[in-house]
PDB file of C-alpha atoms in Angstrom:
ATOM      1  CA  VAL A   1     149.776  13.268  17.465  1.00  0.00           C
ATOM      2  CA  LEU A   2     146.415  14.940  16.821  1.00  0.00           C
ATOM      3  CA  SER A   3     145.716  15.090  20.555  1.00  0.00           C
ATOM      4  CA  SER A   4     148.969  17.056  20.999  1.00  0.00           C
ATOM      5  CA  ILE A   5     147.734  19.904  18.805  1.00  0.00           C
ATOM      6  CA  SER A   6     145.724  22.790  20.264  1.00  0.00           C
ATOM      7  CA  PHE A   7     144.443  26.087  18.891  1.00  0.00           C
ATOM      8  CA  LYS A   8     143.883  29.518  20.375  1.00  0.00           C
ATOM      9  CA  VAL A   9     141.352  31.852  18.787  1.00  0.00           C
ATOM     10  CA  GLY A  10     141.409  35.262  20.447  1.00  0.00           C
ATOM     11  CA  GLY A  11     141.406  33.694  23.915  1.00  0.00           C
ATOM     12  CA  ILE A  12     142.972  30.891  25.910  1.00  0.00           C
ATOM     13  CA  PHE A  13     143.869  27.476  24.579  1.00  0.00           C
ATOM     14  CA  GLY A  14     141.115  24.904  24.716  1.00  0.00           C
ATOM     15  CA  THR A  15     138.137  27.228  24.185  1.00  0.00           C
ATOM     16  CA  ASN A  16     135.488  27.513  21.466  1.00  0.00           C
ATOM     17  CA  ASN A  17     135.795  23.847  20.422  1.00  0.00           C
ATOM     18  CA  TYR A  18     139.112  24.482  18.676  1.00  0.00           C
ATOM     19  CA  THR A  19     141.089  21.898  20.652  1.00  0.00           C
ATOM     20  CA  THR A  20     140.459  19.081  18.180  1.00  0.00           C
ATOM     21  CA  ALA A  21     142.424  18.562  14.993  1.00  0.00           C
ATOM     22  CA  ARG A  22     141.760  16.077  12.201  1.00  0.00           C
ATOM     23  CA  LEU A  23     143.871  14.720   9.375  1.00  0.00           C
ATOM     24  CA  ALA A  24     143.477  16.312   5.963  1.00  0.00           C
ATOM     25  CA  THR A  25     141.639  14.163   3.440  1.00  0.00           C
ATOM     26  CA  MET A  26     143.091  13.085   0.098  1.00  0.00           C
ATOM     27  CA  GLU A  27     140.683  15.438  -1.677  1.00  0.00           C
ATOM     28  CA  GLU A  28     141.923  18.376   0.405  1.00  0.00           C
ATOM     29  CA  LEU A  29     145.545  17.485  -0.271  1.00  0.00           C
ATOM     30  CA  ALA A  30     144.864  17.211  -4.004  1.00  0.00           C
ATOM     31  CA  GLY A  31     143.616  20.798  -3.946  1.00  0.00           C
ATOM     32  CA  ASN A  32     146.886  22.023  -2.417  1.00  0.00           C
ATOM     33  CA  PRO A  33     149.864  20.796  -4.520  1.00  0.00           C
ATOM     34  CA  PHE A  34     152.425  22.555  -2.289  1.00  0.00           C
ATOM     35  CA  VAL A  35     151.335  20.697   0.852  1.00  0.00           C
ATOM     36  CA  HIS A  36     151.003  17.427  -1.051  1.00  0.00           C
ATOM     37  CA  LEU A  37     154.579  17.725  -2.333  1.00  0.00           C
ATOM     38  CA  ALA A  38     155.903  18.555   1.142  1.00  0.00           C
ATOM     39  CA  LEU A  39     154.274  15.429   2.565  1.00  0.00           C
ATOM     40  CA  GLU A  40     155.819  13.280  -0.140  1.00  0.00           C
ATOM     41  CA  LYS A  41     159.313  14.648   0.492  1.00  0.00           C
ATOM     42  CA  ASN A  42     159.006  14.141   4.247  1.00  0.00           C
ATOM     43  CA  ALA A  43     157.044  10.909   4.333  1.00  0.00           C
ATOM     44  CA  GLY A  44     156.616   9.646   7.888  1.00  0.00           C
ATOM     45  CA  LYS A  45     157.910  12.907   9.388  1.00  0.00           C
ATOM     46  CA  SER A  46     155.157  15.351   8.440  1.00  0.00           C
ATOM     47  CA  MET A  47     151.367  15.568   8.476  1.00  0.00           C
ATOM     48  CA  ALA A  48     148.614  17.873   7.252  1.00  0.00           C
ATOM     49  CA  PHE A  49     145.666  18.669   9.491  1.00  0.00           C
ATOM     50  CA  PHE A  50     142.615  20.878   9.893  1.00  0.00           C
ATOM     51  CA  PRO A  51     140.610  21.993  12.924  1.00  0.00           C
ATOM     52  CA  VAL A  52     137.389  20.021  13.263  1.00  0.00           C
ATOM     53  CA  LYS A  53     135.509  23.317  13.402  1.00  0.00           C
ATOM     54  CA  PRO A  54     136.525  25.922  10.751  1.00  0.00           C
ATOM     55  CA  PHE A  55     138.281  28.998  12.073  1.00  0.00           C
ATOM     56  CA  PRO A  56     136.236  32.225  12.146  1.00  0.00           C
ATOM     57  CA  GLY A  57     137.116  34.781   9.500  1.00  0.00           C
ATOM     58  CA  ASP A  58     139.225  37.854  10.237  1.00  0.00           C
ATOM     59  CA  SER A  59     140.924  36.362  13.301  1.00  0.00           C
ATOM     60  CA  ARG A  60     144.365  35.529  14.628  1.00  0.00           C
ATOM     61  CA  ILE A  61     145.022  31.859  15.340  1.00  0.00           C
ATOM     62  CA  THR A  62     147.829  30.417  17.483  1.00  0.00           C
ATOM     63  CA  ILE A  63     148.674  26.754  16.954  1.00  0.00           C
ATOM     64  CA  LYS A  64     150.559  24.905  19.687  1.00  0.00           C
ATOM     65  CA  PHE A  65     152.311  21.508  19.665  1.00  0.00           C
ATOM     66  CA  LYS A  66     153.086  19.879  23.014  1.00  0.00           C
ATOM     67  CA  ASN A  67     154.134  16.378  24.123  1.00  0.00           C
ATOM     68  CA  ILE A  68     154.191  14.949  20.610  1.00  0.00           C
ATOM     69  CA  PRO A  69     154.833  11.174  20.682  1.00  0.00           C
ATOM     70  CA  SER A  70     157.490   9.490  18.579  1.00  0.00           C
ATOM     71  CA  PRO A  71     156.462   6.500  16.428  1.00  0.00           C
ATOM     72  CA  GLU A  72     159.689   4.667  17.382  1.00  0.00           C
ATOM     73  CA  GLY A  73     158.884   4.508  21.081  1.00  0.00           C
ATOM     74  CA  PRO A  74     157.304   6.081  24.183  1.00  0.00           C
ATOM     75  CA  LEU A  75     159.373   9.274  24.079  1.00  0.00           C
ATOM     76  CA  ARG A  76     157.631  12.614  23.660  1.00  0.00           C
ATOM     77  CA  THR A  77     158.881  16.094  22.845  1.00  0.00           C
ATOM     78  CA  THR A  78     159.926  18.049  25.919  1.00  0.00           C
ATOM     79  CA  GLU A  79     159.417  21.554  24.521  1.00  0.00           C
ATOM     80  CA  SER A  80     156.218  23.064  23.165  1.00  0.00           C
ATOM     81  CA  LYS A  81     156.238  24.853  19.830  1.00  0.00           C
ATOM     82  CA  SER A  82     153.712  27.359  18.530  1.00  0.00           C
ATOM     83  CA  TRP A  83     153.154  29.813  15.703  1.00  0.00           C
ATOM     84  CA  SER A  84     150.430  32.255  14.741  1.00  0.00           C
ATOM     85  CA  VAL A  85     148.542  32.775  11.495  1.00  0.00           C
ATOM     86  CA  GLU A  86     145.967  35.281  10.270  1.00  0.00           C
ATOM     87  CA  VAL A  87     142.614  34.123   8.905  1.00  0.00           C
ATOM     88  CA  TYR A  88     141.307  36.429   6.189  1.00  0.00           C
ATOM     89  CA  PRO A  89     137.754  37.837   6.474  1.00  0.00           C
ATOM     90  CA  SER A  90     134.819  36.262   4.693  1.00  0.00           C
ATOM     91  CA  PHE A  91     134.120  37.896   1.326  1.00  0.00           C
ATOM     92  CA  LYS A  92     131.175  40.292   1.564  1.00  0.00           C
ATOM     93  CA  ILE A  93     129.919  43.613   0.257  1.00  0.00           C
ATOM     94  CA  LYS A  94     130.922  46.258   2.787  1.00  0.00           C
ATOM     95  CA  ASN A  95     128.916  49.274   1.646  1.00  0.00           C
ATOM     96  CA  TYR A  96     127.549  51.226  -1.288  1.00  0.00           C
ATOM     97  CA  ASP A  97     128.348  54.768  -2.376  1.00  0.00           C
ATOM     98  CA  PRO A  98     126.062  56.687  -2.364  1.00  0.00           C
ATOM     99  CA  SER A  99     124.656  55.160   0.800  1.00  0.00           C
ATOM    100  CA  ASN A 100     121.251  56.800   0.209  1.00  0.00           C
ATOM    101  CA  ASN A 101     121.002  55.077  -3.217  1.00  0.00           C
ATOM    102  CA  VAL A 102     120.515  58.421  -5.025  1.00  0.00           C
ATOM    103  CA  THR A 103     123.106  59.978  -7.328  1.00  0.00           C
ATOM    104  CA  SER A 104     123.333  62.231 -10.378  1.00  0.00           C
ATOM    105  CA  GLN A 105     124.502  61.473 -13.883  1.00  0.00           C
ATOM    106  CA  GLY A 106     128.228  61.733 -14.394  1.00  0.00           C
ATOM    107  CA  LYS A 107     129.189  60.938 -10.800  1.00  0.00           C
ATOM    108  CA  LEU A 108     131.168  57.832  -9.908  1.00  0.00           C
ATOM    109  CA  ILE A 109     129.238  55.110  -8.131  1.00  0.00           C
ATOM    110  CA  GLY A 110     131.071  52.700  -5.861  1.00  0.00           C
ATOM    111  CA  ILE A 111     130.730  49.316  -4.201  1.00  0.00           C
ATOM    112  CA  SER A 112     133.317  48.353  -1.589  1.00  0.00           C
ATOM    113  CA  PHE A 113     134.149  44.827  -0.431  1.00  0.00           C
ATOM    114  CA  THR A 114     135.798  43.332   2.632  1.00  0.00           C
ATOM    115  CA  ASN A 115     138.611  41.754   0.592  1.00  0.00           C
ATOM    116  CA  GLN A 116     140.550  42.516  -2.547  1.00  0.00           C
ATOM    117  CA  LEU A 117     138.938  41.367  -5.780  1.00  0.00           C
ATOM    118  CA  ASP A 118     140.546  38.691  -7.910  1.00  0.00           C
ATOM    119  CA  PRO A 119     142.369  40.723 -10.602  1.00  0.00           C
ATOM    120  CA  ASP A 120     142.208  37.872 -13.128  1.00  0.00           C
ATOM    121  CA  GLN A 121     138.414  37.700 -13.387  1.00  0.00           C
ATOM    122  CA  ASP A 122     136.385  39.539 -16.011  1.00  0.00           C
ATOM    123  CA  LEU A 123     134.288  41.909 -13.894  1.00  0.00           C
ATOM    124  CA  SER A 124     131.808  42.519 -16.714  1.00  0.00           C
ATOM    125  CA  LYS A 125     130.633  38.922 -16.276  1.00  0.00           C
ATOM    126  CA  PHE A 126     129.714  39.478 -12.637  1.00  0.00           C
ATOM    127  CA  VAL A 127     128.353  43.037 -12.584  1.00  0.00           C
ATOM    128  CA  SER A 128     125.398  44.093 -14.731  1.00  0.00           C
ATOM    129  CA  ILE A 129     122.722  46.780 -14.775  1.00  0.00           C
ATOM    130  CA  SER A 130     119.019  46.730 -15.573  1.00  0.00           C
ATOM    131  CA  PRO A 131     117.540  48.206 -17.708  1.00  0.00           C
ATOM    132  CA  PRO A 132     120.543  47.758 -20.052  1.00  0.00           C
ATOM    133  CA  ASN A 133     122.919  50.684 -19.944  1.00  0.00           C
ATOM    134  CA  SER A 134     126.473  51.489 -20.938  1.00  0.00           C
ATOM    135  CA  LEU A 135     128.165  50.459 -17.724  1.00  0.00           C
ATOM    136  CA  LEU A 136     131.831  51.332 -17.281  1.00  0.00           C
ATOM    137  CA  VAL A 137     133.539  49.222 -14.608  1.00  0.00           C
ATOM    138  CA  LEU A 138     136.746  50.581 -13.105  1.00  0.00           C
ATOM    139  CA  GLU A 139     138.996  49.068 -10.449  1.00  0.00           C
ATOM    140  CA  SER A 140     140.396  51.386  -7.816  1.00  0.00           C
ATOM    141  CA  SER A 141     144.036  51.262  -6.761  1.00  0.00           C
ATOM    142  CA  ALA A 142     143.070  49.564  -3.484  1.00  0.00           C
ATOM    143  CA  ASN A 143     141.335  46.831  -5.510  1.00  0.00           C
ATOM    144  CA  LYS A 144     138.577  46.491  -2.905  1.00  0.00           C
ATOM    145  CA  PHE A 145     136.219  48.704  -4.870  1.00  0.00           C
ATOM    146  CA  LEU A 146     134.181  48.735  -8.053  1.00  0.00           C
ATOM    147  CA  ASN A 147     133.681  52.230  -9.444  1.00  0.00           C
ATOM    148  CA  PHE A 148     131.446  52.924 -12.431  1.00  0.00           C
ATOM    149  CA  GLN A 149     129.162  55.479 -14.084  1.00  0.00           C
ATOM    150  CA  VAL A 150     125.604  55.181 -15.351  1.00  0.00           C
ATOM    151  CA  GLU A 151     124.724  57.091 -18.532  1.00  0.00           C
ATOM    152  CA  ARG A 152     121.176  58.256 -19.190  1.00  0.00           C
ATOM    153  CA  GLY A 153     119.772  60.482 -21.936  1.00  0.00           C
ATOM    154  CA  GLU A 154     116.410  61.557 -20.527  1.00  0.00           C
ATOM    155  CA  ASN A 155     116.172  64.714 -18.439  1.00  0.00           C
ATOM    156  CA  LYS A 156     114.378  63.080 -15.520  1.00  0.00           C
ATOM    157  CA  ASP A 157     115.041  60.699 -12.671  1.00  0.00           C
ATOM    158  CA  ALA A 158     115.868  57.170 -13.783  1.00  0.00           C
ATOM    159  CA  LYS A 159     115.868  54.003 -11.707  1.00  0.00           C
ATOM    160  CA  PHE A 160     118.360  51.202 -12.228  1.00  0.00           C
ATOM    161  CA  VAL A 161     119.147  47.888 -10.575  1.00  0.00           C
ATOM    162  CA  VAL A 162     122.828  46.966 -10.279  1.00  0.00           C
ATOM    163  CA  LYS A 163     123.277  43.188 -10.036  1.00  0.00           C
ATOM    164  CA  ILE A 164     126.359  41.595  -8.484  1.00  0.00           C
ATOM    165  CA  SER A 165     126.777  37.879  -9.101  1.00  0.00           C
ATOM    166  CA  GLY A 166     127.486  35.539  -6.196  1.00  0.00           C
ATOM    167  CA  GLU A 167     130.253  34.039  -8.371  1.00  0.00           C
ATOM    168  CA  LEU A 168     132.414  37.156  -7.908  1.00  0.00           C
ATOM    169  CA  LYS A 169     135.656  36.123  -6.165  1.00  0.00           C
ATOM    170  CA  ASP A 170     138.310  37.693  -3.984  1.00  0.00           C
ATOM    171  CA  THR A 171     142.054  37.024  -4.148  1.00  0.00           C
ATOM    172  CA  HIS A 172     141.643  34.069  -1.739  1.00  0.00           C
ATOM    173  CA  GLY A 173     139.200  32.323  -4.061  1.00  0.00           C
ATOM    174  CA  GLN A 174     136.179  33.015  -1.863  1.00  0.00           C
ATOM    175  CA  LYS A 175     132.858  33.777  -3.564  1.00  0.00           C
ATOM    176  CA  LEU A 176     130.068  36.102  -2.497  1.00  0.00           C
ATOM    177  CA  GLU A 177     127.914  32.941  -2.590  1.00  0.00           C
ATOM    178  CA  GLU A 178     124.646  34.750  -3.279  1.00  0.00           C
ATOM    179  CA  ASP A 179     123.481  37.226  -5.903  1.00  0.00           C
ATOM    180  CA  THR A 180     122.953  40.792  -4.693  1.00  0.00           C
ATOM    181  CA  GLN A 181     120.875  43.628  -6.133  1.00  0.00           C
ATOM    182  CA  TRP A 182     121.299  47.351  -5.525  1.00  0.00           C
ATOM    183  CA  GLU A 183     118.470  49.695  -6.513  1.00  0.00           C
ATOM    184  CA  LEU A 184     119.757  53.092  -7.579  1.00  0.00           C
ATOM    185  CA  THR A 185     118.095  56.368  -8.607  1.00  0.00           C
ATOM    186  CA  VAL A 186     120.055  58.561 -11.035  1.00  0.00           C
ATOM    187  CA  LYS A 187     119.034  62.212 -11.299  1.00  0.00           C
ATOM    188  CA  PRO A 188     119.873  64.644 -14.123  1.00  0.00           C
ATOM    189  CA  ALA A 189     123.400  65.992 -13.956  1.00  0.00           C
ATOM    190  CA  ALA A 190     123.674  68.877 -11.506  1.00  0.00           C
ATOM    191  CA  TYR A 191     125.758  70.976 -13.903  1.00  0.00           C
ATOM    192  CA  SER A 192     122.885  71.147 -16.424  1.00  0.00           C
ATOM    193  CA  THR A 193     120.709  73.262 -14.118  1.00  0.00           C
ATOM    194  CA  TRP A 194     123.606  75.578 -13.277  1.00  0.00           C
ATOM    195  CA  PHE A 195     124.525  76.055 -16.948  1.00  0.00           C
ATOM    196  CA  GLU A 196     120.989  76.937 -18.022  1.00  0.00           C
ATOM    197  CA  SER A 197     120.582  79.377 -15.148  1.00  0.00           C
ATOM    198  CA  SER A 198     123.923  81.066 -15.802  1.00  0.00           C
ATOM    199  CA  TYR A 199     123.290  81.281 -19.535  1.00  0.00           C
ATOM    200  CA  SER A 200     119.805  82.773 -19.112  1.00  0.00           C
ATOM    201  CA  GLN A 201     121.113  85.396 -16.714  1.00  0.00           C
ATOM    202  CA  ARG A 202     123.845  86.392 -19.139  1.00  0.00           C
ATOM    203  CA  ILE A 203     121.397  86.774 -22.062  1.00  0.00           C
ATOM    204  CA  SER A 204     119.002  88.802 -19.927  1.00  0.00           C
ATOM    205  CA  THR A 205     121.760  91.168 -18.816  1.00  0.00           C
ATOM    206  CA  GLU A 206     123.019  91.718 -22.350  1.00  0.00           C
ATOM    207  CA  PHE A 207     119.499  92.485 -23.604  1.00  0.00           C
ATOM    208  CA  CYS A 208     118.965  95.107 -20.889  1.00  0.00           C
ATOM    209  CA  LEU A 209     122.226  96.828 -21.738  1.00  0.00           C
ATOM    210  CA  PHE A 210     121.325  96.849 -25.424  1.00  0.00           C
ATOM    211  CA  GLU A 211     117.876  98.264 -24.736  1.00  0.00           C
ATOM    212  CA  ASN A 212     119.288 101.002 -22.541  1.00  0.00           C
ATOM    213  CA  SER A 213     121.908 101.938 -25.099  1.00  0.00           C
ATOM    214  CA  GLU A 214     119.194 102.400 -27.724  1.00  0.00           C
ATOM    215  CA  LYS A 215     117.218 104.806 -25.523  1.00  0.00           C
ATOM    216  CA  SER A 216     120.175 106.873 -24.376  1.00  0.00           C
ATOM    217  CA  PRO A 217     120.661 110.227 -26.104  1.00  0.00           C
TER     218      PRO A 217
END
């Protein structure tokens, strides 16, 4: 039966070493209760298999069955059957915002990922900042982003390191696999400079008017 199964990965059947299938192991079946139950209900009439070489992420796979033999005799199926499935992308960090690693206090900072984050995990356990800071983690509506703010009290540039644990998971159960660090420079809030400038100009104007009113006859 295994020799009657072929795979197509973005090309023609029989390419990229995807022509070979293997039976699923007992350990693999134990990790998938739905498939295990289906095999039990259809004992002798169903099978679970994997490609010998794992499928590449973010790809469309077509699986074809042709000339499948019957265990009762030499007869084989006369019609081929096929169906297509989508393989989700590997879980990685896509980009950082700001891309130049420089921001100002009060602005949202973002990290985007290739896949949606697992909504059941506690993000505070996988995202931290050094030196310690009050870090507010927010999930966006698309759920492929982490948005947060960095608070700082000193009126000068401050450097931080945002750490993302390799244990962070997506909705498919994939992990980042390795820890990642993002060095970030946070400048004083832009509105502070504007406020001081505007306030000083207003005081200076009022003083001039007052001085002129005193000297007028």
